[in-house]
């Protein structure tokens, strides 16, 4: 027997329709590439998203075709998010920090028909425009007055504001199957060429409901959210959808991701919740510290994308009263899988115990199931000790990569994340490594993240990466690569002594090298593969 409730497909357009009707005056504030602060509302964004949908029709874009963006977090990008997916085309967000060759590869692989771009990326567009195979239209996301003097270098360049102005917005969002593809995001986290993850309207809406939950990003209508995490990286962790769903005010920081620019926006717009990777928060905290500032409205900050050092969690809480929500996920998971919110039994526990809970990657958000398995594929216990490959499943977890790249990625219906983890009896998951970053010393795994977290708690350390160096006896031993804070001093011996008592003695790195910079990838993560290349053949003193 079927239930007797209405059949309404879960479509992305319904988010902006809801926001227009119920939160139409709520503001969306953007720091623009043009240099100013721009203010609009959900009502106006809904109107312009309809104009975008009409404009795509006028350009000949058909259902299911891919339309790409190379853009910062801003209101025009948001109009495209809803205009493209809402019309039935597929929104393809391209990461502008990738190498031009990779961008060409991705655009060709996705068969992008149109590419919208912020003017910051004009040099990049010139480098790729003549090389892509399918892009028919290049659209500069600005008014005519901001088009570059050398616009003729890209034949047929179009102007976003003119495209939008040519339409009247009298457009009814089409209805279609909720399993229709909505958006495409390529991940470089896997081996080989970047692979495409193709989200559906249904997976996106279900993920948005979950992301807004109190034990996840915890966002409501009274909040003001600033996603530092880019809209070109897994849909800014769903924030660009959950803000219109909840009616929260949205603040989009554009290209201004330095500590000063972010802090100014936090304060001037009354931001209560933010989200980003640890490296961004380092810049912000350094600025706030150096200038003896406080956050007057910020209450929560979601941190994920790579492990958040416990030292950062306690600094946010103790010095600034900001609760860190440590979250874990990946492009293949839309991205959220776990978040470190307390259970009832933690509420009255000691600050140390609470910090330990907050420092885990968290427990599964409803909708995501997880398990850890050993090398023989058998499930391992949740005892906080056993660590193994982490597998997940759920309605917003990938089932295949776009165009079946890499074949069937699933193992018995579960997606192998490539992370190595343990899970506590209370269900809190702790990532100990990426499987390819694991250091295996004498057959035993050493958790590089633990070592990095300890090193980063040292006051002189700005960033630390721990990689495997070859050892004739133990096969691999940990080598700690450290970038010091400006003006700070610490010796190798002092740093190694800092590990005493914090870990098993045999986990202590065999050596420390100081570097001027640690390479960061397109999504702000430390590129340990580049460090491994750089230190290949490194001779450990104990070897
Ligand atoms: P991406 O698809 O670029 O978002 O990368 C996903 C990968 O980032 C995961 O598989 C993890 O290896 C890593 N990651 C994400 N969040 C965390 C976290 N909170 N702690 C440790 N690693 C993380």
XYZ file of C-alpha atoms and ligand atoms in Angstrom:
566
model
C 0.000 0.000 0.000
C 1.354 3.460 -0.902
C 1.227 6.427 1.420
C -1.130 9.169 0.403
C 1.089 12.217 0.576
C 1.822 14.630 -2.250
C 4.492 13.663 -4.744
C 6.694 16.693 -5.116
C 10.189 16.241 -6.493
C 13.019 17.621 -4.344
C 14.376 20.291 -6.697
C 17.057 22.942 -6.135
C 14.758 25.636 -7.566
C 12.399 25.058 -4.607
C 15.055 26.497 -2.254
C 15.143 29.880 -3.931
C 11.360 29.871 -4.426
C 10.993 29.311 -0.665
C 13.556 31.982 0.201
C 11.881 34.529 -2.076
C 8.445 33.890 -0.569
C 9.364 33.539 3.107
C 12.651 35.433 3.457
C 12.465 37.730 0.437
C 13.993 40.747 2.224
C 16.804 38.795 3.894
C 20.161 40.144 2.761
C 22.924 38.570 0.723
C 26.085 40.654 1.068
C 29.097 40.167 -1.207
C 32.617 41.533 -1.362
C 32.891 42.003 -5.094
C 35.815 41.560 -7.422
C 35.051 45.175 -8.417
C 36.281 46.122 -4.913
C 33.060 47.249 -3.225
C 30.555 45.656 -0.855
C 27.363 44.745 -2.694
C 23.984 44.186 -1.019
C 21.044 42.267 -2.435
C 18.220 40.033 -1.115
C 16.905 36.527 -1.674
C 13.981 38.139 -3.504
C 16.285 39.842 -6.000
C 18.481 36.775 -6.366
C 15.395 34.676 -7.183
C 14.372 37.186 -9.867
C 17.847 37.290 -11.427
C 18.217 33.487 -11.240
C 15.077 33.258 -13.398
C 16.654 35.745 -15.817
C 19.797 33.554 -15.899
C 17.638 30.509 -16.714
C 16.032 32.455 -19.594
C 19.447 33.633 -20.799
C 20.743 30.047 -20.879
C 17.763 29.107 -23.036
C 18.586 32.007 -25.344
C 22.199 30.754 -25.607
C 20.884 27.348 -26.659
C 21.745 25.402 -23.511
C 19.617 22.262 -23.275
C 18.571 20.056 -20.340
C 21.448 18.094 -18.853
C 24.163 20.128 -20.610
C 26.996 21.351 -18.433
C 27.508 25.047 -17.734
C 30.748 25.931 -15.965
C 31.734 28.657 -13.526
C 35.171 29.901 -12.485
C 34.187 32.242 -9.701
C 34.581 33.335 -6.094
C 31.797 33.335 -3.523
C 29.464 36.131 -4.619
C 25.847 36.900 -5.471
C 26.262 36.422 -9.229
C 27.721 32.986 -8.617
C 24.685 32.246 -6.466
C 22.301 33.383 -9.211
C 24.067 30.933 -11.509
C 23.785 28.126 -8.938
C 19.999 28.431 -9.023
C 19.563 29.579 -12.617
C 21.622 26.734 -14.105
C 20.467 23.787 -11.939
C 16.918 25.134 -11.654
C 16.526 25.257 -15.438
C 17.537 21.596 -15.810
C 21.147 22.150 -16.898
C 24.117 20.994 -14.811
C 26.126 23.504 -12.782
C 29.820 22.677 -13.122
C 31.949 24.557 -10.606
C 35.592 24.640 -11.682
C 38.378 25.199 -9.179
C 40.382 28.202 -10.457
C 43.416 27.186 -8.408
C 44.016 24.241 -10.718
C 46.671 24.356 -13.416
C 45.332 25.620 -16.804
C 46.066 22.195 -18.352
C 43.839 20.565 -15.759
C 41.103 23.131 -16.343
C 41.190 22.363 -20.065
C 41.055 18.631 -19.302
C 38.093 19.094 -16.955
C 36.151 21.411 -19.300
C 36.627 18.942 -22.169
C 35.743 15.941 -20.038
C 32.582 17.646 -18.789
C 31.804 18.962 -22.299
C 31.044 22.377 -20.857
C 28.934 24.533 -23.200
C 29.281 27.896 -21.486
C 31.899 29.193 -19.036
C 31.038 32.054 -16.659
C 34.018 33.665 -14.920
C 34.952 36.398 -12.465
C 37.250 39.041 -13.929
C 40.043 37.971 -11.522
C 40.415 34.941 -13.756
C 40.720 36.821 -17.047
C 44.402 35.784 -17.488
C 43.397 32.167 -16.850
C 40.539 32.398 -19.346
C 42.933 33.716 -21.990
C 45.192 30.735 -21.295
C 42.421 28.163 -21.737
C 39.875 29.732 -24.121
C 41.567 28.708 -27.355
C 42.197 25.177 -26.113
C 38.844 23.820 -24.902
C 36.792 21.744 -27.344
C 33.158 22.358 -26.412
C 32.794 25.773 -24.766
C 30.748 27.984 -27.108
C 30.324 31.059 -24.919
C 32.605 32.786 -22.433
C 30.749 35.122 -20.077
C 32.491 37.737 -17.914
C 30.608 38.114 -14.616
C 30.531 41.919 -14.553
C 28.945 44.956 -16.183
C 30.169 46.321 -19.527
C 32.174 49.041 -17.755
C 34.382 46.354 -16.160
C 35.097 44.341 -19.290
C 38.844 44.263 -19.981
C 40.384 46.551 -22.613
C 41.743 43.460 -24.389
C 38.345 41.692 -24.431
C 38.791 40.970 -28.144
C 41.405 38.342 -27.222
C 38.534 35.951 -26.474
C 36.245 36.139 -29.511
C 32.547 36.431 -28.720
C 33.096 37.329 -25.070
C 29.735 38.070 -23.429
C 28.873 40.359 -20.533
C 26.866 38.837 -17.641
C 24.939 41.959 -16.701
C 23.830 42.447 -20.305
C 22.727 38.825 -20.606
C 20.646 39.135 -17.441
C 19.217 42.553 -18.355
C 17.999 41.217 -21.715
C 15.527 38.901 -19.931
C 12.391 39.810 -17.984
C 12.405 37.028 -15.365
C 8.896 35.874 -16.286
C 9.863 32.237 -16.105
C 8.320 29.245 -14.345
C 10.853 26.778 -12.959
C 10.389 23.455 -14.738
C 9.470 20.345 -12.757
C 11.328 17.093 -13.425
C 12.548 13.911 -11.763
C 14.436 14.707 -8.556
C 17.135 12.209 -9.540
C 18.132 14.477 -12.446
C 21.775 15.630 -12.361
C 22.114 19.103 -10.826
C 25.804 19.823 -10.382
C 29.242 18.509 -11.140
C 32.443 18.905 -9.148
C 35.809 17.364 -9.992
C 38.011 16.021 -7.253
C 41.782 15.732 -7.405
C 41.782 13.746 -4.174
C 41.939 10.527 -6.145
C 44.832 9.158 -8.155
C 45.240 9.951 -11.859
C 43.230 12.640 -13.605
C 40.584 14.582 -11.660
C 37.292 12.673 -11.523
C 33.814 14.153 -11.738
C 31.253 13.745 -8.973
C 27.745 14.300 -10.330
C 25.183 15.349 -7.701
C 21.427 15.103 -8.190
C 18.674 17.493 -7.079
C 17.514 14.875 -4.587
C 20.982 14.194 -3.109
C 21.582 17.937 -2.803
C 18.286 18.654 -1.029
C 18.683 15.752 1.409
C 22.249 16.857 2.158
C 21.024 20.413 2.742
C 18.439 19.303 5.324
C 21.123 17.330 7.155
C 23.769 20.061 6.963
C 21.477 22.563 8.687
C 20.750 20.271 11.680
C 21.739 21.505 15.164
C 24.409 18.802 15.549
C 25.819 19.651 12.132
C 26.318 23.251 10.907
C 23.462 24.426 13.153
C 22.003 27.238 11.056
C 18.612 28.955 11.469
C 16.803 32.052 10.194
C 18.314 34.297 12.858
C 21.869 33.374 11.832
C 24.260 35.184 9.563
C 26.486 32.727 7.681
C 29.775 33.427 5.960
C 31.112 30.474 3.944
C 34.866 30.915 3.621
C 34.850 27.537 1.926
C 34.598 28.346 -1.776
C 31.521 27.773 -3.893
C 33.889 26.049 -6.317
C 34.702 23.399 -3.715
C 31.790 20.981 -3.126
C 29.118 23.678 -3.287
C 30.644 25.507 -0.298
C 29.761 22.454 1.821
C 26.095 23.054 0.988
C 25.930 26.506 2.604
C 24.798 28.196 -0.574
C 21.717 25.934 -0.408
C 21.113 25.832 3.324
C 21.121 29.619 3.736
C 18.051 30.109 1.471
C 16.481 26.969 2.968
C 16.709 28.406 6.489
C 16.444 32.128 5.711
C 19.832 32.918 7.257
C 21.589 36.086 6.089
C 24.424 35.187 3.744
C 27.777 36.959 3.508
C 30.002 36.043 0.552
C 33.663 37.059 0.928
C 34.745 37.047 -2.730
C 38.502 36.955 -3.167
C 39.201 38.538 0.245
C 40.245 35.459 2.200
C 43.041 37.068 4.223
C 42.594 37.545 7.972
C 41.957 41.294 7.796
C 39.313 41.186 5.043
C 37.473 38.297 6.687
C 37.558 39.864 10.143
C 36.151 43.142 8.806
C 33.213 41.306 7.208
C 32.577 39.201 10.308
C 32.258 42.338 12.380
C 30.501 44.691 9.955
C 27.844 42.140 8.940
C 27.320 40.432 12.314
C 28.375 36.953 11.185
C 27.361 34.220 13.665
C 28.488 31.060 11.819
C 31.310 30.411 9.398
C 32.956 27.432 7.722
C 36.364 26.760 6.203
C 39.570 24.758 6.139
C 42.132 25.039 8.985
C 44.660 26.998 6.906
C 42.202 29.879 6.429
C 41.467 30.063 10.142
C 45.167 30.218 10.865
C 45.396 33.437 8.881
C 42.342 34.860 10.613
C 43.493 33.914 14.117
C 46.973 35.325 13.461
C 45.415 38.660 12.427
C 42.991 38.764 15.365
C 45.772 37.833 17.807
C 48.287 40.329 16.456
C 45.762 43.166 16.663
C 44.287 42.130 20.029
C 40.768 41.952 18.577
C 37.660 39.988 19.631
C 34.751 38.518 17.714
C 31.596 40.325 18.799
C 28.986 38.141 17.053
C 30.727 34.969 15.863
C 29.539 31.899 17.798
C 30.379 28.827 15.732
C 32.934 27.945 13.142
C 32.797 24.711 11.155
C 36.250 23.422 10.330
C 37.001 20.524 8.023
C 38.629 19.585 4.753
C 41.691 18.510 6.698
C 42.219 17.728 10.364
C 41.636 20.663 12.694
C 44.434 20.715 15.300
C 43.061 20.587 18.879
C 45.215 23.656 19.630
C 43.049 25.629 17.180
C 39.823 24.329 18.738
C 40.870 25.433 22.222
C 42.194 28.777 21.001
C 38.853 29.579 19.345
C 36.930 28.553 22.464
C 39.140 29.803 25.283
C 40.311 33.080 23.757
C 37.292 34.028 21.641
C 34.255 32.066 22.875
C 33.771 30.498 19.424
C 32.688 26.832 19.309
C 34.450 24.832 16.625
C 32.353 22.242 14.810
C 34.950 19.827 13.522
C 33.467 18.102 10.483
C 34.644 15.511 8.021
C 33.566 14.675 4.510
C 34.661 14.638 0.922
C 33.638 15.731 -2.575
C 32.225 12.246 -3.118
C 29.932 12.804 -0.102
C 28.411 16.185 -1.065
C 30.535 16.643 1.287
C 29.334 16.181 4.889
C 29.656 12.821 6.633
C 30.368 13.478 10.294
C 30.381 16.395 12.730
C 31.743 16.532 16.269
C 28.749 17.617 18.348
C 28.338 16.533 21.957
C 26.053 13.785 23.208
C 24.139 14.350 26.465
C 26.818 12.642 28.560
C 29.493 15.150 27.454
C 27.691 18.274 28.552
C 28.967 18.250 32.162
C 32.342 16.686 31.482
C 35.707 18.330 32.135
C 37.073 20.810 29.578
C 39.806 18.288 28.671
C 37.304 15.537 27.945
C 35.118 17.913 25.950
C 38.129 19.051 23.924
C 38.895 15.397 23.184
C 35.359 14.924 21.819
C 35.490 18.163 19.790
C 38.839 17.112 18.303
C 37.473 13.921 16.766
C 36.080 14.120 13.227
C 32.672 13.552 14.822
C 29.797 11.143 14.577
C 27.736 10.231 11.540
C 25.109 12.739 10.503
C 21.766 11.036 9.842
C 21.795 9.807 6.247
C 25.409 8.647 6.298
C 26.384 5.218 7.595
C 30.023 4.299 8.148
C 32.191 1.334 9.072
C 35.870 0.478 9.339
C 37.356 -2.677 7.884
C 40.691 -4.454 8.219
C 42.982 -5.575 5.408
C 40.878 -8.746 5.010
C 37.759 -6.614 4.455
C 36.184 -7.703 7.745
C 34.467 -5.068 9.867
C 36.496 -3.844 12.863
C 35.061 -3.056 16.300
C 34.187 0.447 17.483
C 36.563 0.300 20.463
C 38.567 3.465 19.836
C 41.651 1.298 19.228
C 41.271 -0.689 16.022
C 41.942 1.375 12.945
C 41.118 0.431 9.367
C 39.790 1.633 6.029
C 36.750 3.847 6.379
C 33.732 3.030 4.188
C 30.488 4.996 3.876
C 27.090 4.804 2.232
C 24.039 7.019 2.019
C 21.762 8.952 -0.347
C 24.309 11.754 -0.877
C 27.312 9.453 -1.308
C 28.675 8.795 -4.822
C 27.798 5.564 -6.605
C 29.957 6.081 -9.745
C 32.272 8.792 -11.070
C 31.138 10.872 -14.046
C 31.493 8.943 -17.314
C 32.389 5.881 -15.240
C 36.005 6.988 -14.825
C 37.858 4.408 -12.763
C 35.089 1.793 -13.023
C 32.851 0.768 -10.148
C 34.257 2.393 -6.998
C 31.990 0.559 -4.538
C 32.811 -2.434 -2.340
C 29.632 -4.409 -1.569
C 27.580 -1.241 -1.798
C 29.944 0.836 0.354
C 32.198 3.649 -0.866
C 35.843 3.350 0.284
C 36.853 6.835 1.360
C 40.611 6.302 1.193
C 40.805 7.464 4.810
C 42.035 5.348 7.678
C 40.079 5.751 10.894
C 39.105 4.395 14.263
C 35.687 4.762 15.884
C 35.013 5.141 19.608
C 32.348 3.078 21.414
C 30.225 6.273 21.464
C 30.403 6.452 17.636
C 32.963 9.270 17.254
C 35.257 8.746 14.284
C 38.907 9.727 14.314
C 40.817 9.953 11.046
C 44.319 8.713 11.589
C 45.466 9.082 7.987
C 44.758 9.112 4.286
C 45.619 5.575 3.207
C 48.299 6.933 0.901
C 49.745 9.195 3.625
C 50.085 6.403 6.153
C 53.534 5.850 7.640
C 54.197 2.194 8.179
C 57.101 1.627 10.552
C 58.079 -1.989 11.067
C 54.606 -3.044 9.919
C 52.850 -0.760 12.399
C 50.959 2.343 11.340
C 51.959 5.729 12.688
C 49.249 8.369 12.492
C 50.733 11.372 10.718
C 47.786 13.568 11.731
C 48.439 12.977 15.448
C 52.052 14.019 14.989
C 51.069 17.118 13.001
C 48.508 18.106 15.638
C 51.130 17.945 18.378
C 53.673 19.907 16.349
C 51.085 22.575 15.514
C 50.369 23.045 19.222
C 53.938 24.345 19.632
C 53.837 28.149 19.791
C 56.607 28.573 17.198
C 55.009 26.349 14.554
C 52.791 27.784 11.822
C 52.293 24.572 9.849
C 53.614 21.039 10.093
C 53.407 18.038 7.796
C 54.544 14.577 8.670
C 55.619 12.279 5.857
C 57.202 8.872 5.561
C 60.935 8.781 4.894
C 62.660 5.580 3.890
C 64.426 3.682 6.671
C 66.590 0.600 6.031
C 65.417 -1.214 9.142
C 61.861 0.013 9.739
C 60.985 0.591 6.098
C 59.426 3.962 6.896
C 59.899 6.446 9.715
C 58.201 9.821 10.271
C 59.917 12.973 9.034
C 58.439 16.224 10.303
C 58.464 19.173 7.890
C 57.894 22.454 9.693
C 57.135 26.017 8.683
C 57.807 28.387 11.589
C 55.675 31.399 12.489
C 57.266 34.660 11.303
C 59.940 35.751 13.782
C 59.557 32.599 15.933
C 62.500 30.362 16.798
C 62.617 26.694 17.752
C 65.282 24.051 17.309
C 64.875 20.499 16.116
C 65.764 19.210 19.603
C 63.181 21.460 21.295
C 60.513 20.368 18.878
C 61.247 16.674 19.306
C 61.256 17.101 23.106
C 57.785 18.625 22.740
C 56.474 15.175 21.737
C 57.669 13.587 25.032
C 54.797 12.038 26.949
C 52.235 12.951 24.306
C 52.639 9.836 22.146
C 54.287 6.421 22.254
C 58.029 7.027 22.160
C 58.468 5.084 18.892
C 56.072 7.444 17.130
C 58.446 10.400 17.688
C 59.661 11.696 14.304
C 63.189 10.685 13.403
C 64.025 14.120 12.102
C 62.739 17.653 11.606
C 63.362 19.849 8.576
C 62.466 23.523 8.516
C 61.093 24.956 5.280
C 59.980 28.434 4.174
C 56.631 27.162 2.898
C 54.582 23.990 2.799
C 52.893 23.502 -0.581
C 49.099 23.840 -0.436
C 46.729 22.336 -2.997
C 43.820 23.945 -4.796
C 41.542 23.469 -1.804
C 44.014 24.701 0.816
C 45.227 21.281 1.929
C 48.864 20.424 2.503
C 50.207 18.614 -0.537
C 52.053 15.800 1.110
C 52.684 14.109 -2.226
C 54.791 17.105 -3.288
C 56.651 17.024 0.007
C 57.261 13.307 -0.441
C 58.727 14.058 -3.898
C 60.834 16.866 -2.446
C 62.246 14.647 0.308
C 62.517 11.415 -1.671
C 65.868 9.829 -0.797
C 66.160 11.958 2.368
C 68.704 10.409 4.721
C 67.377 10.131 8.252
C 70.004 10.620 10.991
C 68.997 7.307 12.570
C 69.171 5.383 9.300
P 37.915 16.712 -0.666
O 37.185 15.756 -1.505
O 38.872 17.577 -1.422
O 36.998 17.487 0.207
O 38.848 15.859 0.294
C 38.328 14.890 1.148
C 39.395 14.385 2.071
O 39.843 15.431 2.948
C 38.910 13.306 3.013
O 38.874 12.046 2.402
C 39.951 13.400 4.118
O 41.143 12.744 3.776
C 40.228 14.880 4.196
N 39.428 15.488 5.270
C 38.266 16.160 5.178
N 37.860 16.590 6.387
C 38.777 16.168 7.282
C 38.921 16.266 8.711
N 38.059 16.926 9.460
N 39.995 15.674 9.267
C 40.917 15.004 8.520
N 40.837 14.881 7.183
C 39.781 15.449 6.572
